[in-house]
Every structure is written in structure tokens, then in C-alpha cells.
Tab-separated table of C-alpha atoms in Angstrom:
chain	number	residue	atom	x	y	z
A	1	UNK	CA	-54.760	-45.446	-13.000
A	2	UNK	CA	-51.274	-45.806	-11.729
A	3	UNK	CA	-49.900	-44.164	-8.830
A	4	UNK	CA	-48.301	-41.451	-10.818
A	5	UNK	CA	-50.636	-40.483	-12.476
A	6	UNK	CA	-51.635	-36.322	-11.732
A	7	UNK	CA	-54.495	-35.237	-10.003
A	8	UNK	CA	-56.898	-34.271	-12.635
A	9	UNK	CA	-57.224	-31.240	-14.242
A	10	UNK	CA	-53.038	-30.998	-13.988
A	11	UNK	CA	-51.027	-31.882	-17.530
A	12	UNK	CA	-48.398	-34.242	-17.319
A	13	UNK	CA	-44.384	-33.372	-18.667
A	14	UNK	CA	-42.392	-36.152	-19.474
A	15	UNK	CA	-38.184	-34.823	-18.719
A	16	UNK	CA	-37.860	-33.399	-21.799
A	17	UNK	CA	-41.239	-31.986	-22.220
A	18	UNK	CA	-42.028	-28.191	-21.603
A	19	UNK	CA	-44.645	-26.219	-20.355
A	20	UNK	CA	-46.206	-24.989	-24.630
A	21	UNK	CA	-47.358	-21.848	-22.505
A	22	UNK	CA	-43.421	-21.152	-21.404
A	23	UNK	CA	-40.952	-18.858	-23.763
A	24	UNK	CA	-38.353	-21.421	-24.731
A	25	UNK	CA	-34.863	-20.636	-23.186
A	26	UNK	CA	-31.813	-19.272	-24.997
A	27	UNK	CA	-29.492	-21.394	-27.131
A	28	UNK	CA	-27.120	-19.951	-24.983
A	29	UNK	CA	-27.209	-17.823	-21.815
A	30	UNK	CA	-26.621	-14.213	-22.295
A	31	UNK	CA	-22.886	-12.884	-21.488
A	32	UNK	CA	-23.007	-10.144	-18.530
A	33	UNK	CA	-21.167	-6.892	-19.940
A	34	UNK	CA	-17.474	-6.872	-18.151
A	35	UNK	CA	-18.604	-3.206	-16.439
A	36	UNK	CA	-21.673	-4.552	-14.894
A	37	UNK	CA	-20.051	-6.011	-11.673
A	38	UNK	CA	-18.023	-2.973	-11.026
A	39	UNK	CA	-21.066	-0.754	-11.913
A	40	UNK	CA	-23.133	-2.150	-8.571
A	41	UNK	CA	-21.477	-1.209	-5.900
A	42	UNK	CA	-20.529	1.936	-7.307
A	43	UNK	CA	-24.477	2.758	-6.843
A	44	UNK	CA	-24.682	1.310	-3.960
A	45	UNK	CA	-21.552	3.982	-2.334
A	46	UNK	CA	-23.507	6.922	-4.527
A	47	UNK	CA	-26.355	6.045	-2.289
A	48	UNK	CA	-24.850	5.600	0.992
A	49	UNK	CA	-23.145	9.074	0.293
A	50	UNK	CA	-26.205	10.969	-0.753
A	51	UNK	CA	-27.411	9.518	2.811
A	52	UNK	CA	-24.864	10.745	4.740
A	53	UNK	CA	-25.097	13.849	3.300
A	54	UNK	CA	-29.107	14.292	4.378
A	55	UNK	CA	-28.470	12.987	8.012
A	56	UNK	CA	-25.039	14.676	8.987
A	57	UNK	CA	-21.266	14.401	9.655
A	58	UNK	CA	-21.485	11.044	11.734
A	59	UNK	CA	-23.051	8.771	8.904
A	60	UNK	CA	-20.453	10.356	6.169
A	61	UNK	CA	-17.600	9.326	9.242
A	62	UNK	CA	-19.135	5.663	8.920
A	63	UNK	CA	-19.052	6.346	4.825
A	64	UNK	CA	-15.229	6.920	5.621
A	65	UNK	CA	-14.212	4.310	7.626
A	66	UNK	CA	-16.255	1.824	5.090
A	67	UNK	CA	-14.882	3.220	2.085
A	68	UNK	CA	-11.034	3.892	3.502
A	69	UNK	CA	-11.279	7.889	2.277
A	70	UNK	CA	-12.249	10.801	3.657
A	71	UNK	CA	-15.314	12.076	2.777
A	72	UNK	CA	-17.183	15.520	2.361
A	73	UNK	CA	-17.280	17.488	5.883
A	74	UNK	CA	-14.028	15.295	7.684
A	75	UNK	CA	-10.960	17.316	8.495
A	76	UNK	CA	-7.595	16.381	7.275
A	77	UNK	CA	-6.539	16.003	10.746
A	78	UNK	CA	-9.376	13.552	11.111
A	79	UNK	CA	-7.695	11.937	8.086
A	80	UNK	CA	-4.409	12.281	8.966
A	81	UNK	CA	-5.449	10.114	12.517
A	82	UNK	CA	-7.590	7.926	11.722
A	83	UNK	CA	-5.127	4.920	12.871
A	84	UNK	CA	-3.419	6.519	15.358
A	85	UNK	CA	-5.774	5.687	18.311
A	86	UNK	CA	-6.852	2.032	19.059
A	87	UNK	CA	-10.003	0.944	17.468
A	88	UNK	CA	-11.084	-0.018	20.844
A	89	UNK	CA	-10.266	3.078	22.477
A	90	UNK	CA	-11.178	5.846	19.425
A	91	UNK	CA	-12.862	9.090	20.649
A	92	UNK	CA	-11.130	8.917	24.118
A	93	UNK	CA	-8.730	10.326	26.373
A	94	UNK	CA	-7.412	7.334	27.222
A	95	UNK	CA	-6.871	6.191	23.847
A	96	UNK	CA	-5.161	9.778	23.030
A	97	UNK	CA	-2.738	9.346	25.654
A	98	UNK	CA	-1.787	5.502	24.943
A	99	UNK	CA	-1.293	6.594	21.433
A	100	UNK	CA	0.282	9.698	21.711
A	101	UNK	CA	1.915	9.752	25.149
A	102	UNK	CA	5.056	7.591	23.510
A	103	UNK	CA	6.170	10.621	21.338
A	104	UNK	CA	6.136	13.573	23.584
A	105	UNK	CA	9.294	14.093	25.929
A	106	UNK	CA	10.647	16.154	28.631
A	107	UNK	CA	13.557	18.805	27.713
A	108	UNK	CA	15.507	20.349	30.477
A	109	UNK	CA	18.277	23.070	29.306
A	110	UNK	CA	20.262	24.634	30.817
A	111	UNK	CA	22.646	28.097	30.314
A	112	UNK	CA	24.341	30.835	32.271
A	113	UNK	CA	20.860	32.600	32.944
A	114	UNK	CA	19.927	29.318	34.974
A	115	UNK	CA	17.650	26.487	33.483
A	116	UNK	CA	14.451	25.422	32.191
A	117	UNK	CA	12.039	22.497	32.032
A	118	UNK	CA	9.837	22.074	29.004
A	119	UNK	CA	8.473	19.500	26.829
A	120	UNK	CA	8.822	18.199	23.207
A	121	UNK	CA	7.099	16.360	20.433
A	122	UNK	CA	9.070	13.657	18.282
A	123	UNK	CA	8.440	14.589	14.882
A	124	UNK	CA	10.869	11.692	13.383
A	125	UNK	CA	12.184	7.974	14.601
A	126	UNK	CA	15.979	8.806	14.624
A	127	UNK	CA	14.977	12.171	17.205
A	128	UNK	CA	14.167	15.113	16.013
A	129	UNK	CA	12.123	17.233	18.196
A	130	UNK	CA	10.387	20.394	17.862
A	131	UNK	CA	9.674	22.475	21.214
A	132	UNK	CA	8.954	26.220	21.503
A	133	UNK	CA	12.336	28.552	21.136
A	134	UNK	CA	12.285	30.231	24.842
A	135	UNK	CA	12.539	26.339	26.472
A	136	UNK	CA	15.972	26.377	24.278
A	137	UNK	CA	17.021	29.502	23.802
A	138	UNK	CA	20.888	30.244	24.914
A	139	UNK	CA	20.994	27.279	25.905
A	140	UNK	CA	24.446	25.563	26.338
A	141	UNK	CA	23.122	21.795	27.055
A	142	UNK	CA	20.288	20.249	26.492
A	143	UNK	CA	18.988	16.859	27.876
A	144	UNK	CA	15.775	14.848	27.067
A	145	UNK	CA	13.899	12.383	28.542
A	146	UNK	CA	11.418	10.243	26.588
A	147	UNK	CA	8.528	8.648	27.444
A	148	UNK	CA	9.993	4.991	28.432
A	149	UNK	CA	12.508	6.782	31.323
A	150	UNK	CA	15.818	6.907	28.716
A	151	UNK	CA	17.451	10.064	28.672
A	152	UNK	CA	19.425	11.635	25.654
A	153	UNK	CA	21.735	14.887	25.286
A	154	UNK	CA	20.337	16.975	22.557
A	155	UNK	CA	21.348	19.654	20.127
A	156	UNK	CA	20.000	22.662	18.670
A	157	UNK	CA	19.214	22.079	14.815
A	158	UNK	CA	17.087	25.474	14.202
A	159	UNK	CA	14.947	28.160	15.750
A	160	UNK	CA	12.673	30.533	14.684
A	161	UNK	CA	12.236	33.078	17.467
A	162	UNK	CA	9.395	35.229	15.178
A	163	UNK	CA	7.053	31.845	15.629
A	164	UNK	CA	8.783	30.839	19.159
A	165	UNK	CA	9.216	27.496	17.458
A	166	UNK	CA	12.947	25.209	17.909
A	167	UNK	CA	13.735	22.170	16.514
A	168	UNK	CA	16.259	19.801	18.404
A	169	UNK	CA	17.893	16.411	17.746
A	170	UNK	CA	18.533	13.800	19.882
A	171	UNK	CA	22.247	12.595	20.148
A	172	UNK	CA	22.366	8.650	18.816
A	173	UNK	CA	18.493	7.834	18.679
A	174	UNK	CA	16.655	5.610	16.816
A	175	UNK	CA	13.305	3.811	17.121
A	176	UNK	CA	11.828	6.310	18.527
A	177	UNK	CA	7.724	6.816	17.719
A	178	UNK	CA	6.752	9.697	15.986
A	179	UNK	CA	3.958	12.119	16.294
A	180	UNK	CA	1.069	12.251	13.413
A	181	UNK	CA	0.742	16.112	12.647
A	182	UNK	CA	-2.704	17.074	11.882
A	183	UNK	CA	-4.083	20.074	9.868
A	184	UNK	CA	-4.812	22.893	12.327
A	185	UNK	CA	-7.297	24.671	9.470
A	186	UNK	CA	-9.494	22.028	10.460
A	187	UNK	CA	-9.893	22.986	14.283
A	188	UNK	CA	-13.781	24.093	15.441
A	189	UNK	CA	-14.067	26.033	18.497
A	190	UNK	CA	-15.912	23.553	20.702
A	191	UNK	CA	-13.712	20.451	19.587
A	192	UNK	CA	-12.283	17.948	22.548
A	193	UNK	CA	-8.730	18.448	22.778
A	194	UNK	CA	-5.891	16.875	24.649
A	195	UNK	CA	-2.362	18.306	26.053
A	196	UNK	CA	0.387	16.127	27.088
A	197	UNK	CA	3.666	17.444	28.285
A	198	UNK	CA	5.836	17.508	31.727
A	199	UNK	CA	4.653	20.562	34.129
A	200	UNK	CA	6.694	20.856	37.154
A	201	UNK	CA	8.451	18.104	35.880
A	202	UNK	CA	5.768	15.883	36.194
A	203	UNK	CA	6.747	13.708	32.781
A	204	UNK	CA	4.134	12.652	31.067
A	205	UNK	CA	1.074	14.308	32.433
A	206	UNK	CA	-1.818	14.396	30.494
A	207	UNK	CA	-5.134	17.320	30.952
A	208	UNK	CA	-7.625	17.722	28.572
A	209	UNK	CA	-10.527	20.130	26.982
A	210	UNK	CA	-11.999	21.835	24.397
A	211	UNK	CA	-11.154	24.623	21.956
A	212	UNK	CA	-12.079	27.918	23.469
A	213	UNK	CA	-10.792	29.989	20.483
A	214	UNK	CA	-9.321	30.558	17.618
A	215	UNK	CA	-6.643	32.924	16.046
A	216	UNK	CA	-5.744	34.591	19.341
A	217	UNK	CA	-3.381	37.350	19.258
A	218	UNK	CA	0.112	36.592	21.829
A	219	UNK	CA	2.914	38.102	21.769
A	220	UNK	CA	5.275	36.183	23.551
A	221	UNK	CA	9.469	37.933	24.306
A	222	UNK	CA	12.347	36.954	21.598
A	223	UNK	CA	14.665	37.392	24.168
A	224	UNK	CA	16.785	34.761	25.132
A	225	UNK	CA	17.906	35.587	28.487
A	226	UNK	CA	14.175	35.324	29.366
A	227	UNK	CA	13.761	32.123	28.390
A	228	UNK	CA	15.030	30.903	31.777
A	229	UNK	CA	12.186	32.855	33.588
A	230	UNK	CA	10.027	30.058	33.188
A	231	UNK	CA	11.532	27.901	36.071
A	232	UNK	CA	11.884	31.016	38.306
A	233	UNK	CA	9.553	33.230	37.801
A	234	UNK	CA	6.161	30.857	36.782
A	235	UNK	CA	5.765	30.845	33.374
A	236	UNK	CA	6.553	32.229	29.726
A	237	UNK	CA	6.603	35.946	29.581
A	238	UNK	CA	3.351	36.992	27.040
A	239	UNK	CA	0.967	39.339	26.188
A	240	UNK	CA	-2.784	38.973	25.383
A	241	UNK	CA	-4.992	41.707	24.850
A	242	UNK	CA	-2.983	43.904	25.701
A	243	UNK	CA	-1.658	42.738	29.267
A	244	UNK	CA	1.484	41.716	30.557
A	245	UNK	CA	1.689	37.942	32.123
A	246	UNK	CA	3.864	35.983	33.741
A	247	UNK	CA	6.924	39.073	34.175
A	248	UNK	CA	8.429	41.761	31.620
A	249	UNK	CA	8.137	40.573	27.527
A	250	UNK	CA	10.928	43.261	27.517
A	251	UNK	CA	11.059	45.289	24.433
A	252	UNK	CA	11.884	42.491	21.842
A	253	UNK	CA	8.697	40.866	21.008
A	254	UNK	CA	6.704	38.727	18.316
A	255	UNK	CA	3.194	38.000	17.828
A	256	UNK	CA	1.679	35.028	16.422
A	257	UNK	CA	-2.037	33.709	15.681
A	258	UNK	CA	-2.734	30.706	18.681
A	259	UNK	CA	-5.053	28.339	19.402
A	260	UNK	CA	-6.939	29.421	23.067
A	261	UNK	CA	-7.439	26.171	24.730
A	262	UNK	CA	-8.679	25.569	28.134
A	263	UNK	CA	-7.000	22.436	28.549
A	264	UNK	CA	-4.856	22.431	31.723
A	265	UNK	CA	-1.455	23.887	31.168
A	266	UNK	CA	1.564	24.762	33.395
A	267	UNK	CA	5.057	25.913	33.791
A	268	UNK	CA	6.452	22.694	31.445
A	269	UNK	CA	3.929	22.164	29.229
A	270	UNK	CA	5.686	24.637	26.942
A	271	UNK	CA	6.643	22.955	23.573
A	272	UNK	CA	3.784	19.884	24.574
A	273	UNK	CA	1.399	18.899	22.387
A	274	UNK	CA	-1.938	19.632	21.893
A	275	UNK	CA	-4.133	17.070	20.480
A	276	UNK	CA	-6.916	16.120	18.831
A	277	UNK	CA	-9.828	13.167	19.756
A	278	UNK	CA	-8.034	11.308	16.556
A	279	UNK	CA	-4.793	11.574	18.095
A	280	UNK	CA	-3.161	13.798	15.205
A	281	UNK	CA	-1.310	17.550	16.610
A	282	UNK	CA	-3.070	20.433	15.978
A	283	UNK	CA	-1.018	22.440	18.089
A	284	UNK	CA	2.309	23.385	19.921
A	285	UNK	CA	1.418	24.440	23.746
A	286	UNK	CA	3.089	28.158	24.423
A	287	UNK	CA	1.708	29.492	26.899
A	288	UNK	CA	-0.567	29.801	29.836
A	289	UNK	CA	-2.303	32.932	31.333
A	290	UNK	CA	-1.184	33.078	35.153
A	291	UNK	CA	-1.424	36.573	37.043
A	292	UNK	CA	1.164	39.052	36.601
A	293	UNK	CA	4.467	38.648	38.801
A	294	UNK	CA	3.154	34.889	40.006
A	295	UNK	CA	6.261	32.810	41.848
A	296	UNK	CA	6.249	29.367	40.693
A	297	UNK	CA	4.637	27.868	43.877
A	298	UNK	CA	1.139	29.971	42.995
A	299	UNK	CA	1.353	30.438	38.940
A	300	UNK	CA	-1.203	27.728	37.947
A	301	UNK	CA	-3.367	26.862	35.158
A	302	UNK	CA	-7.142	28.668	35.184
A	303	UNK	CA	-8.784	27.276	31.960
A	304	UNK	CA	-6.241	30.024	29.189
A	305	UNK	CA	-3.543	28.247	27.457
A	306	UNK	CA	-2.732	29.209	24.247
A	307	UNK	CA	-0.903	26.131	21.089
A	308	UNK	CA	1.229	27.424	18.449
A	309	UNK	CA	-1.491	25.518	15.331
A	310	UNK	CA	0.352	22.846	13.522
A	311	UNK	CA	0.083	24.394	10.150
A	312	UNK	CA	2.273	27.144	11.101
A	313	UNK	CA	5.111	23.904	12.213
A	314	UNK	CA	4.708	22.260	9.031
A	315	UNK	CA	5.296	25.122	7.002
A	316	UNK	CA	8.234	26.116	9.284
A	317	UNK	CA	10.105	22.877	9.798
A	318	UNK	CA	11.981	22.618	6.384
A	319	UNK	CA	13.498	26.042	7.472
A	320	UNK	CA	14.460	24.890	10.895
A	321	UNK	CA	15.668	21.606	9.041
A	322	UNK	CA	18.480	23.551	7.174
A	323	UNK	CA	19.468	25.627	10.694
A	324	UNK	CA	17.717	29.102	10.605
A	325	UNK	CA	18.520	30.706	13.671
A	326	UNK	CA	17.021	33.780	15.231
């Protein structure tokens, strides 16, 4: 017996021999249909999505950040931010404000009445601005600070009194960082919010909270001589249910739907943003409750502050674009 011989019991195949109990193999291997690679992963994403439909909103987020769309249950202004806040810093105030910080600005204006200090949100690279009307209105200069310390002189473009909404635009700007505008439709009472704007001056100061409510009557004074009592007197002139804060509305008035916020807000904020956890606007910041008749050095934020939502912006801004006044 040699030594390679099998052990017995165990046939023997020569290289070309074959197993007789073995189905012989093709003439030629079988051609895979052109849809079949395509068609695999397409069951693999029907899975994952009927998953993330059984266990909740935070496996269809993961669904969306795999897939690059926005799936079932994710707000537009979830969408709309997605890349706005640092990977490393997503979910966070801190991230918000590193993100976000760059394209709000300080406005001071000034008029005969006397002059006011408000904020701003970029809205384009080459400076245009929106801010609330009553930080603007009558006013006969305007000058802006951004983010970085450089200071421009600014223009009125449009204003819309009936929404308290202005649009400005900075003299020879460019390069400037614009703000991602979300979709206010998509707010939940309960959702972590962030304001940024300049109270007191303070440029740049950044408070944060949640949504407290939603479509809140305020009636806020169209007036522009008023505008100025923001410096002296505390705050915005407004209404809510009913009351008078913050001075006299006077007798020309408008009411608008806002966004009830108990983020910190103060004489300044007015025309700030409000933001949410994705780092997309949802909001304009208007006005804050503050006792009736308050001076300056008492008026104070206590958990009311009301945003002009987003939605309302966007479907404003062409109009302010082409110079509506009033």
C-alpha cells in the first residue's frame, strides 16, 4: 500500500474525477439578472424602516441620517438643519450657539423719538437682515454690529407693521453667514429651544428653553413713535390676554399668532432668533412679558417671551423684498 493510499472504506478521485453521487455543474455559470443587486438593499432599507416605525422617532432619525432623507415623523426644520450644528456637538446648546451665533447681529437705530437697541438675523451673505418693525420703525439711521465686532450702517428695505416684521440691508457686505430658516409647523410644545440676540446690549448672549406654547394671541402697537420705548421705558409695548405690558399699545394695534417660549428674553432680544436643537429658526423673538410701567433697570425676563414663527417670515419676505412699507 503506498502512502497515499485512503483510509479504507473512503473512494479515491483522481483531478478530474467527480463524486457519481454529485449533480454535475453547469456548462456555464448562470448570469445574475441586472436588477438583482439593486433589489437587496432596497429590502434591506424596507426593513430597517418598518423597524423604526415599531420602536419610535429616534430609530427612524438613525434611518435618516443613514439614508440622507427625511423620514416619516421628522420635521422639516429637522431637515432643513440637519448640517447646521457640528456632528460633534448635535443636540446641544453649545453646538446651537457655535453654529448659529455667527448670523445674528446687534441693530441700534436711532430717530427723533430717541433710540433703540435690538437684534437681527442674517437671512443672506451680501446682508440682508430681518428684525421686528418697532426696533426700526422711524428710524433715521441705522447701525449694525455682527457677530465678529465689525459694524455696518444699514437701510430700511421693507416693513410690515401688521406682522411687526422689517427687513434691513447692510451697506457694502459680503461674506457674511446666513441663518438656516426652519419650518415653524413643525414646533411641539415641550421642544428645547434656543434664543440668541443682544439684551442690554450685551451682543451675542445666548439663553435657552423649551416651547411653552403655541399660537398665542399678542397684540403688539403699529405705532412708530413707540418703537423707541423699548430703551426707555423696558420693553415692547404688547398685549396678552387681555393686559397691557410694558406701557400704552396706544390705539393702533395688530395681533399676530406667536410662539410662547420661556427661554430668557430681554429689552434687545427683539428681532433675535429663536432656535431649534438642529440649529434651523423657528422663530423671530418679539416680545417679553415684564410688569406693567417697569423702568429698564427692573423690567426683566420671568420665563414669557413670545417669537414671531418662521413660517409667517418666509411667506412675508418676498413682500418686504420689493419694499412694502406700513
Amino acid at each position: 500500500m503506498s502512502e497515499n493510499s485512503s483510509p479504507s472504506g473512503v473512494p479515491e478521485y483522481g483531478p478530474h474525477q467527480v463524486n457519481p453521487e454529485w449533480p454535475p455543474p453547469p456548462a456555464h455559470a448562470p448570469a445574475a439578472p441586472a436588477h438583482r443587486r439593486s433589489r437587496g438593499p432596497a429590502k434591506l432599507l424596507v426593513a430597517v424602516a418598518i423597524v423604526a416605525a415599531a420602536v419610535g422617532g429616534t430609530t427612524a432619525y438613525g434611518v435618516q441620517e443613514l439614508t440622507g432623507g427625511t423620514s416619516a415623523g421628522v420635521t422639516a426644520s429637522s431637515a432643513a438643519g440637519t448640517d447646521v450644528v457640528p456632528a460633534s456637538l448635535k443636540g446641544t446648546v453649545a453646538g446651537v450657539a457655535k453654529a448659529v451665533g455667527p448670523s445674528i447681529v446687534e441693530i441700534k437705530a436711532a430717530s427723533s423719538s430717541g433710540s433703540a437697541t435690538g437684534s437681527g438675523v442674517i437671512v443672506t451673505e451680501d446682508g440682508e437682515v430681518v428684525t421686528n418693525n418697532h426696533v426700526v420703525a422711524g428710524a433715521s439711521q441705522i447701525q449694525v454690529r455682527t457677530n465678529d465686532g465689525k459694524s455696518y450702517s444699514a437701510r430700511v428695505v421693507g416693513t410690515d407693521s401688521s406682522k411687526d416684521l422689517a427687513l434691513i440691508k447692510l451697506e457694502d457686505a459680503s461674506g457674511l453667514k446666513a441663518a438656516t430658516l426652519g419650518d415653524s409647523d413643525g414646533v411641539r410644545v415641550g421642544d428645547q429651544v434656543v434664543a440668541i440676540g443682544s439684551p442690554e446690549g450685551l451682543t451675542g448672549t445666548v439663553t435657552s428653553g423649551i416651547v411653552s406654547a403655541l399660537d398665542r394671541d399678542v397684540t403688539v402697537s403699529t405705532d412708530e413713535s413707540q418703537g423707541q420705548q423699548q430703551q426707555r421705558g423696558g420693553g415692547w409695548p404688547f398685549e396678552f390676554g387681555g393686559q397691557e405690558f410694558n406701557g400704552d399699545t396706544g390705539g393702533s394695534t395688530t395681533t399676530y399668532k406667536a410662539i410662547q417660549t420661556d427661554a430668557s428674553l430681554n429689552p434687545g432680544n427683539s428681532g433675535g432668533a429663536l432656535i431649534d436643537m438642529n440649529g434651523a429658526i423657528i422663530g423671530i423673538n418679539s416680545a417679553m412679558y415684564a410688569p406693567s410701567g417697569a423702568e429698564s433697570s427692573t423690567a426683566g425676563s420671568v420665563g414669557l417671551g413670545f417669537a414671531i414663527p418662521v413660517n409667517t417670515l418666509k411667506a412675508d419676505l418676498p413682500d418686504l423684498r420689493a419694499g412694502a412699507g406700513g
